[in-house]
């Protein structure tokens, strides 16, 4: 049986970076003699333009059949005026929810070759290696009721519901505890328990679970402090676990510690280890179509796919080593090029990684 991979290039720079990740898939397929079946489908703004839906039925059906999905990015100013239900982002949220991809793993690793690309002092970020475990299918992103209504004073008001059940908290915390066991053994749970009941429950449930993981040192931090600590002394963290919205915000902050969001992959997993893998960066409409985007986050996302869905850590490491070798050779896309360094194109970077895989 071939391993079924579905590519969802999406919008903006998505197709450009996924093209390079697809070449990497071809190359490792040959090198490791894999039986990969790679297919492509529409998602996001282009899907809306071509089918009338940001998440067409056909895409969802194919996503359900796939073992793993590699996604580029969705959205762009072209669709800013579109009604909320049809927005490209709805396609992304819809696929996460439909496949129950509740566990979002967002590593932030500083490659030593890029220490100069961070806006923080080198000593603050040197050897940084943190993992944010973000709950992805619940919390305020999906809570009901939600909407905009007219109140008794005749004024419009917007409202959302921030809700987590115990079982939702438990399953994401389990992923985070287990990740901490395999890494540095430290887990920091981030909440706003001084104000929000939902996250006070979060803290209580995570605390209760700690007894089952005696080898993990659990700490708690309020989200505002966590945002500050991430830029003040990020190396104090090993694994961070938090809800959907806090994780969205903190993972962007963490990504910038590494110099460029263009370097960061992510994995979104369900209970069956089916996974969707995507770069943390967005569709970057300002540079789309120019062939200058950094494909490394998409390529590293493909590496995560081999590690988590296909249980092939050896292939993941082979891809990651090829990325490091390419950086060692001095190749830089514009986002990670230092002052005076010349930048290569998306394609040149992709080709160099393919060549380094050997
Ligand atoms: C992310 C993105 C998405 C999110 C958007 C595009 C809906 O910011 O993956 O972090 O908020 O989850
Ligand atoms: Mg985000």
CSV table of C-alpha atoms and ligand atoms in Angstrom, one decimal:
chain,number,residue,atom,x,y,z
A,1,UNK,CA,0.0,0.0,0.0
A,2,UNK,CA,1.5,3.4,-0.9
A,3,UNK,CA,1.7,6.1,1.6
A,4,UNK,CA,-0.9,8.7,0.6
A,5,UNK,CA,0.2,12.3,0.7
A,6,UNK,CA,-2.1,15.1,-0.2
A,7,UNK,CA,-0.6,18.5,-1.2
A,8,UNK,CA,-2.7,21.6,-0.5
A,9,UNK,CA,-0.6,24.4,-1.9
A,10,UNK,CA,-3.2,27.1,-1.2
A,11,UNK,CA,-2.6,30.8,-1.9
A,12,UNK,CA,0.2,33.4,-2.1
A,13,UNK,CA,3.6,31.8,-1.7
A,14,UNK,CA,2.0,28.5,-0.8
A,15,UNK,CA,2.3,26.9,-4.2
A,16,UNK,CA,5.9,28.1,-4.6
A,17,UNK,CA,7.1,26.6,-1.3
A,18,UNK,CA,5.1,23.4,-1.7
A,19,UNK,CA,6.7,22.9,-5.2
A,20,UNK,CA,10.1,22.7,-3.5
A,21,UNK,CA,8.8,20.4,-0.7
A,22,UNK,CA,7.3,18.2,-3.4
A,23,UNK,CA,10.8,17.9,-5.1
A,24,UNK,CA,12.2,16.9,-1.7
A,25,UNK,CA,9.5,14.2,-1.4
A,26,UNK,CA,10.4,12.9,-4.9
A,27,UNK,CA,14.1,12.8,-3.9
A,28,UNK,CA,13.7,11.0,-0.6
A,29,UNK,CA,11.1,8.7,-2.3
A,30,UNK,CA,13.8,7.5,-4.7
A,31,UNK,CA,16.6,7.5,-2.1
A,32,UNK,CA,14.7,5.4,0.4
A,33,UNK,CA,12.8,3.4,-2.1
A,34,UNK,CA,9.4,4.5,-0.7
A,35,UNK,CA,6.0,3.9,-2.3
A,36,UNK,CA,4.6,7.4,-2.1
A,37,UNK,CA,1.4,8.5,-3.8
A,38,UNK,CA,1.3,12.3,-4.0
A,39,UNK,CA,-1.8,14.1,-5.0
A,40,UNK,CA,-2.8,17.8,-5.1
A,41,UNK,CA,-6.1,19.5,-4.2
A,42,UNK,CA,-7.5,23.0,-3.7
A,43,UNK,CA,-7.9,24.8,-0.4
A,44,UNK,CA,-8.4,28.5,0.5
A,45,UNK,CA,-8.9,31.5,-1.7
A,46,UNK,CA,-8.1,29.7,-5.0
A,47,UNK,CA,-10.5,27.0,-4.0
A,48,UNK,CA,-13.2,29.6,-3.4
A,49,UNK,CA,-12.5,31.3,-6.8
A,50,UNK,CA,-12.7,28.0,-8.6
A,51,UNK,CA,-15.4,26.1,-6.7
A,52,UNK,CA,-17.3,28.6,-4.6
A,53,UNK,CA,-16.0,27.0,-1.4
A,54,UNK,CA,-12.7,27.5,0.5
A,55,UNK,CA,-12.9,23.8,1.5
A,56,UNK,CA,-14.5,21.9,-1.4
A,57,UNK,CA,-16.2,18.6,-0.6
A,58,UNK,CA,-13.7,16.9,-2.9
A,59,UNK,CA,-10.7,18.3,-1.0
A,60,UNK,CA,-12.2,17.2,2.3
A,61,UNK,CA,-12.9,13.7,1.0
A,62,UNK,CA,-9.3,13.3,-0.3
A,63,UNK,CA,-7.9,14.8,2.9
A,64,UNK,CA,-9.8,12.1,4.9
A,65,UNK,CA,-8.3,9.4,2.7
A,66,UNK,CA,-4.7,10.7,3.0
A,67,UNK,CA,-2.2,9.5,5.5
A,68,UNK,CA,-0.6,12.9,5.6
A,69,UNK,CA,-1.3,16.4,4.2
A,70,UNK,CA,1.3,19.0,3.3
A,71,UNK,CA,-0.2,22.5,3.3
A,72,UNK,CA,1.3,25.7,1.9
A,73,UNK,CA,-0.7,28.7,3.2
A,74,UNK,CA,-4.1,30.3,2.7
A,75,UNK,CA,-5.5,33.8,2.4
A,76,UNK,CA,-4.7,37.1,0.9
A,77,UNK,CA,-6.0,40.6,0.5
A,78,UNK,CA,-8.0,39.5,-2.6
A,79,UNK,CA,-10.4,37.8,-0.3
A,80,UNK,CA,-10.6,40.4,2.5
A,81,UNK,CA,-14.0,41.5,1.6
A,82,UNK,CA,-15.5,38.0,1.4
A,83,UNK,CA,-18.1,37.0,4.0
A,84,UNK,CA,-16.7,35.2,7.0
A,85,UNK,CA,-18.0,31.8,6.2
A,86,UNK,CA,-16.3,31.8,2.9
A,87,UNK,CA,-13.0,33.2,3.8
A,88,UNK,CA,-9.9,31.2,3.0
A,89,UNK,CA,-9.1,30.9,6.7
A,90,UNK,CA,-12.4,29.0,7.2
A,91,UNK,CA,-11.0,26.4,4.8
A,92,UNK,CA,-8.0,25.9,7.0
A,93,UNK,CA,-10.0,25.9,10.2
A,94,UNK,CA,-12.5,23.5,8.6
A,95,UNK,CA,-10.0,20.9,7.7
A,96,UNK,CA,-8.3,21.1,11.1
A,97,UNK,CA,-11.7,20.5,12.8
A,98,UNK,CA,-13.0,17.9,10.3
A,99,UNK,CA,-9.9,15.7,10.8
A,100,UNK,CA,-9.8,16.4,14.5
A,101,UNK,CA,-6.2,17.6,14.3
A,102,UNK,CA,-6.1,18.8,17.9
A,103,UNK,CA,-2.4,18.7,18.6
A,104,UNK,CA,-0.4,21.4,16.9
A,105,UNK,CA,3.4,21.1,17.4
A,106,UNK,CA,5.4,24.2,16.6
A,107,UNK,CA,9.1,23.9,17.2
A,108,UNK,CA,11.2,27.0,17.4
A,109,UNK,CA,14.8,26.1,16.7
A,110,UNK,CA,17.6,28.6,16.1
A,111,UNK,CA,20.0,27.3,13.5
A,112,UNK,CA,23.4,28.5,14.6
A,113,UNK,CA,24.1,29.7,11.0
A,114,UNK,CA,21.3,32.2,11.4
A,115,UNK,CA,22.1,33.5,14.8
A,116,UNK,CA,22.6,36.9,13.2
A,117,UNK,CA,19.2,37.0,11.7
A,118,UNK,CA,17.4,37.2,15.0
A,119,UNK,CA,16.5,40.6,16.3
A,120,UNK,CA,17.5,39.5,19.8
A,121,UNK,CA,21.0,39.5,21.1
A,122,UNK,CA,22.9,36.3,20.0
A,123,UNK,CA,23.5,35.2,23.6
A,124,UNK,CA,19.8,35.3,24.3
A,125,UNK,CA,18.8,33.0,21.5
A,126,UNK,CA,21.9,30.9,20.9
A,127,UNK,CA,21.0,27.2,20.8
A,128,UNK,CA,17.3,27.9,21.3
A,129,UNK,CA,15.2,24.8,21.0
A,130,UNK,CA,11.6,25.1,22.2
A,131,UNK,CA,8.4,23.3,21.3
A,132,UNK,CA,5.0,24.9,21.6
A,133,UNK,CA,2.2,22.5,21.8
A,134,UNK,CA,-1.0,24.4,20.8
A,135,UNK,CA,-4.5,23.0,21.2
A,136,UNK,CA,-5.9,23.4,17.7
A,137,UNK,CA,-9.6,22.4,17.5
A,138,UNK,CA,-11.2,24.0,20.5
A,139,UNK,CA,-11.1,27.1,22.7
A,140,UNK,CA,-12.3,30.5,21.6
A,141,UNK,CA,-11.7,29.7,17.9
A,142,UNK,CA,-14.6,27.2,17.8
A,143,UNK,CA,-16.7,28.0,20.9
A,144,UNK,CA,-20.4,28.5,20.5
A,145,UNK,CA,-22.4,30.7,20.7
A,146,UNK,CA,-20.5,33.3,18.6
A,147,UNK,CA,-21.5,36.1,16.3
A,148,UNK,CA,-22.6,39.7,16.2
A,149,UNK,CA,-25.9,40.7,17.7
A,150,UNK,CA,-27.8,43.8,18.6
A,151,UNK,CA,-28.2,44.3,22.3
A,152,UNK,CA,-31.1,45.8,24.2
A,153,UNK,CA,-29.7,49.3,23.7
A,154,UNK,CA,-29.8,48.8,20.0
A,155,UNK,CA,-26.1,48.7,19.7
A,156,UNK,CA,-24.2,45.9,17.8
A,157,UNK,CA,-22.0,43.7,19.9
A,158,UNK,CA,-19.6,40.9,19.0
A,159,UNK,CA,-19.2,37.9,21.2
A,160,UNK,CA,-17.3,34.6,21.2
A,161,UNK,CA,-17.2,31.7,23.7
A,162,UNK,CA,-14.0,30.5,25.3
A,163,UNK,CA,-14.7,26.9,26.3
A,164,UNK,CA,-12.6,23.8,27.0
A,165,UNK,CA,-13.9,20.5,28.3
A,166,UNK,CA,-11.8,18.4,30.6
A,167,UNK,CA,-11.2,15.7,27.9
A,168,UNK,CA,-10.0,18.3,25.5
A,169,UNK,CA,-7.5,19.6,28.0
A,170,UNK,CA,-6.4,16.1,28.9
A,171,UNK,CA,-5.7,15.0,25.4
A,172,UNK,CA,-3.5,18.0,24.5
A,173,UNK,CA,-1.7,17.9,27.9
A,174,UNK,CA,-0.9,14.2,27.3
A,175,UNK,CA,0.7,15.1,24.0
A,176,UNK,CA,2.7,17.8,25.7
A,177,UNK,CA,3.8,15.7,28.7
A,178,UNK,CA,4.9,12.9,26.3
A,179,UNK,CA,6.8,15.4,24.2
A,180,UNK,CA,8.6,16.8,27.3
A,181,UNK,CA,9.6,13.2,28.3
A,182,UNK,CA,11.3,12.8,24.9
A,183,UNK,CA,13.0,16.2,25.1
A,184,UNK,CA,14.3,18.2,28.1
A,185,UNK,CA,11.8,17.0,30.6
A,186,UNK,CA,10.3,20.4,31.4
A,187,UNK,CA,6.7,21.5,30.6
A,188,UNK,CA,5.3,25.0,31.1
A,189,UNK,CA,1.5,25.3,30.9
A,190,UNK,CA,0.3,28.7,29.9
A,191,UNK,CA,-3.0,30.1,31.0
A,192,UNK,CA,-4.9,33.2,32.2
A,193,UNK,CA,-6.2,31.5,35.4
A,194,UNK,CA,-6.2,34.8,37.3
A,195,UNK,CA,-9.1,36.1,35.1
A,196,UNK,CA,-10.6,33.3,33.0
A,197,UNK,CA,-12.5,30.3,34.6
A,198,UNK,CA,-11.9,28.2,31.5
A,199,UNK,CA,-8.1,28.5,31.9
A,200,UNK,CA,-8.3,28.0,35.7
A,201,UNK,CA,-9.9,24.6,34.8
A,202,UNK,CA,-7.1,24.1,32.3
A,203,UNK,CA,-4.5,24.6,35.0
A,204,UNK,CA,-6.3,22.3,37.5
A,205,UNK,CA,-6.5,19.5,35.0
A,206,UNK,CA,-2.9,19.8,33.8
A,207,UNK,CA,-1.8,19.9,37.5
A,208,UNK,CA,-3.8,16.7,38.2
A,209,UNK,CA,-2.1,14.9,35.4
A,210,UNK,CA,1.5,15.7,36.5
A,211,UNK,CA,1.5,12.7,38.9
A,212,UNK,CA,1.4,10.4,35.9
A,213,UNK,CA,4.6,12.0,34.6
A,214,UNK,CA,7.1,12.0,37.5
A,215,UNK,CA,9.9,12.5,35.1
A,216,UNK,CA,8.5,15.8,33.8
A,217,UNK,CA,8.9,19.0,35.8
A,218,UNK,CA,5.6,21.0,35.4
A,219,UNK,CA,5.4,24.7,35.8
A,220,UNK,CA,2.6,27.2,35.1
A,221,UNK,CA,2.8,30.7,33.7
A,222,UNK,CA,0.2,33.4,32.9
A,223,UNK,CA,0.1,34.2,29.2
A,224,UNK,CA,1.1,37.9,29.5
A,225,UNK,CA,4.2,36.9,31.5
A,226,UNK,CA,4.9,34.1,29.0
A,227,UNK,CA,4.9,36.6,26.2
A,228,UNK,CA,7.4,38.7,28.1
A,229,UNK,CA,9.6,35.8,29.1
A,230,UNK,CA,9.7,34.5,25.6
A,231,UNK,CA,11.5,37.7,24.4
A,232,UNK,CA,13.4,38.2,27.7
A,233,UNK,CA,14.9,34.8,28.3
A,234,UNK,CA,13.4,32.3,25.9
A,235,UNK,CA,15.9,29.5,26.7
A,236,UNK,CA,14.1,28.9,30.1
A,237,UNK,CA,11.5,27.0,28.1
A,238,UNK,CA,11.5,23.4,26.9
A,239,UNK,CA,7.9,22.5,26.0
A,240,UNK,CA,5.0,25.0,26.3
A,241,UNK,CA,1.4,23.8,26.3
A,242,UNK,CA,-1.5,26.1,25.8
A,243,UNK,CA,-4.9,26.7,24.2
A,244,UNK,CA,-5.7,27.6,20.7
A,245,UNK,CA,-5.6,31.4,20.8
A,246,UNK,CA,-2.7,31.8,23.2
A,247,UNK,CA,-0.8,29.3,21.2
A,248,UNK,CA,-1.4,31.2,18.0
A,249,UNK,CA,0.0,34.4,19.5
A,250,UNK,CA,2.9,32.9,21.4
A,251,UNK,CA,4.1,30.7,18.5
A,252,UNK,CA,4.4,33.8,16.3
A,253,UNK,CA,6.5,35.5,18.9
A,254,UNK,CA,8.6,32.3,19.4
A,255,UNK,CA,9.1,32.1,15.6
A,256,UNK,CA,10.7,35.5,15.5
A,257,UNK,CA,13.3,34.5,18.1
A,258,UNK,CA,14.8,32.3,15.4
A,259,UNK,CA,15.2,35.1,12.9
A,260,UNK,CA,12.6,34.2,10.4
A,261,UNK,CA,9.2,32.7,10.4
A,262,UNK,CA,10.3,31.4,7.0
A,263,UNK,CA,12.2,28.6,8.8
A,264,UNK,CA,9.5,27.1,11.0
A,265,UNK,CA,7.5,24.0,10.3
A,266,UNK,CA,4.6,22.6,12.2
A,267,UNK,CA,2.6,19.4,12.6
A,268,UNK,CA,-1.1,19.0,13.4
A,269,UNK,CA,-2.0,15.6,14.5
A,270,UNK,CA,-5.1,13.7,15.5
A,271,UNK,CA,-5.4,10.7,17.8
A,272,UNK,CA,-4.7,8.3,14.9
A,273,UNK,CA,-1.4,10.1,14.0
A,274,UNK,CA,-2.9,11.3,10.7
A,275,UNK,CA,-1.2,14.6,10.3
A,276,UNK,CA,-1.4,17.9,8.5
A,277,UNK,CA,2.0,19.6,8.1
A,278,UNK,CA,2.4,23.2,7.3
A,279,UNK,CA,4.9,26.0,7.5
A,280,UNK,CA,4.1,28.5,10.3
A,281,UNK,CA,4.3,31.4,7.9
A,282,UNK,CA,1.3,32.7,6.1
A,283,UNK,CA,0.7,33.3,2.4
A,284,UNK,CA,2.9,36.5,2.3
A,285,UNK,CA,0.9,38.1,-0.6
A,286,UNK,CA,3.5,40.9,-0.7
A,287,UNK,CA,6.1,38.6,-2.2
A,288,UNK,CA,3.9,35.9,-3.8
A,289,UNK,CA,4.7,35.0,-7.4
A,290,UNK,CA,8.2,36.4,-7.3
A,291,UNK,CA,10.1,33.2,-6.5
A,292,UNK,CA,11.8,34.7,-3.5
A,293,UNK,CA,10.0,33.0,-0.6
A,294,UNK,CA,11.9,30.7,1.8
A,295,UNK,CA,10.9,27.1,1.1
A,296,UNK,CA,12.7,25.7,4.2
A,297,UNK,CA,9.7,25.8,6.5
A,298,UNK,CA,7.7,23.8,4.0
A,299,UNK,CA,10.6,21.4,3.5
A,300,UNK,CA,11.1,21.0,7.2
A,301,UNK,CA,7.3,20.4,7.5
A,302,UNK,CA,7.8,17.4,5.1
A,303,UNK,CA,10.5,16.2,7.5
A,304,UNK,CA,8.1,16.4,10.4
A,305,UNK,CA,5.7,14.3,8.3
A,306,UNK,CA,8.1,11.5,8.1
A,307,UNK,CA,8.9,11.7,11.8
A,308,UNK,CA,5.3,11.8,13.1
A,309,UNK,CA,3.0,10.1,10.6
A,310,UNK,CA,5.3,7.7,8.9
A,311,UNK,CA,7.5,6.9,11.9
A,312,UNK,CA,10.6,7.4,9.8
A,313,UNK,CA,12.8,9.6,12.0
A,314,UNK,CA,15.8,8.5,9.8
A,315,UNK,CA,14.2,10.2,6.7
A,316,UNK,CA,13.3,13.3,8.8
A,317,UNK,CA,16.9,13.6,9.9
A,318,UNK,CA,18.2,13.1,6.4
A,319,UNK,CA,16.0,16.1,5.3
A,320,UNK,CA,17.0,18.2,8.3
A,321,UNK,CA,20.7,17.5,7.7
A,322,UNK,CA,20.3,18.6,4.1
A,323,UNK,CA,18.7,21.9,5.2
A,324,UNK,CA,21.6,22.5,7.7
A,325,UNK,CA,24.2,21.6,5.0
A,326,UNK,CA,22.5,24.1,2.6
A,327,UNK,CA,22.7,26.8,5.2
A,328,UNK,CA,26.3,25.8,5.9
A,329,UNK,CA,27.0,26.4,2.2
A,330,UNK,CA,25.9,30.0,2.8
A,331,UNK,CA,22.6,29.8,0.8
A,332,UNK,CA,20.1,32.4,2.0
A,333,UNK,CA,16.7,33.4,0.8
A,334,UNK,CA,15.9,37.2,1.2
A,335,UNK,CA,14.2,36.7,4.6
A,336,UNK,CA,17.4,35.2,6.2
A,337,UNK,CA,20.1,37.0,4.2
A,338,UNK,CA,22.2,39.2,6.4
A,339,UNK,CA,23.3,42.7,5.4
A,340,UNK,CA,25.5,42.5,2.3
A,341,UNK,CA,24.6,38.8,1.7
A,342,UNK,CA,23.1,38.0,-1.6
A,343,UNK,CA,19.8,36.1,-1.7
A,344,UNK,CA,18.9,33.0,-3.7
A,345,UNK,CA,15.5,32.2,-5.1
A,346,UNK,CA,12.9,29.8,-3.8
A,347,UNK,CA,13.9,27.3,-6.5
A,348,UNK,CA,17.6,27.6,-6.0
A,349,UNK,CA,17.1,26.9,-2.3
A,350,UNK,CA,14.9,23.9,-3.0
A,351,UNK,CA,17.4,22.5,-5.5
A,352,UNK,CA,20.3,22.9,-3.1
A,353,UNK,CA,18.4,20.9,-0.5
A,354,UNK,CA,17.5,18.2,-3.0
A,355,UNK,CA,21.2,18.0,-4.0
A,356,UNK,CA,22.3,17.9,-0.4
A,357,UNK,CA,20.0,14.9,0.3
A,358,UNK,CA,22.2,13.1,-2.2
B,1,LIG,C1,-1.9,29.9,12.2
B,1,LIG,C2,-2.7,31.0,11.5
B,1,LIG,C3,-4.2,30.6,11.5
B,1,LIG,C4,-4.6,30.5,13.0
B,1,LIG,C5,-5.1,31.5,10.7
B,1,LIG,C6,-4.6,31.6,9.3
B,1,LIG,C7,-6.5,31.1,10.7
B,1,LIG,O1,-2.5,32.2,12.1
B,1,LIG,O2,-1.9,28.8,11.8
B,1,LIG,O3,-1.3,30.3,13.2
B,1,LIG,O4,-5.0,31.5,13.6
B,1,LIG,O5,-4.6,29.4,13.5
B,2,LIG,MG1,-1.0,32.2,13.6
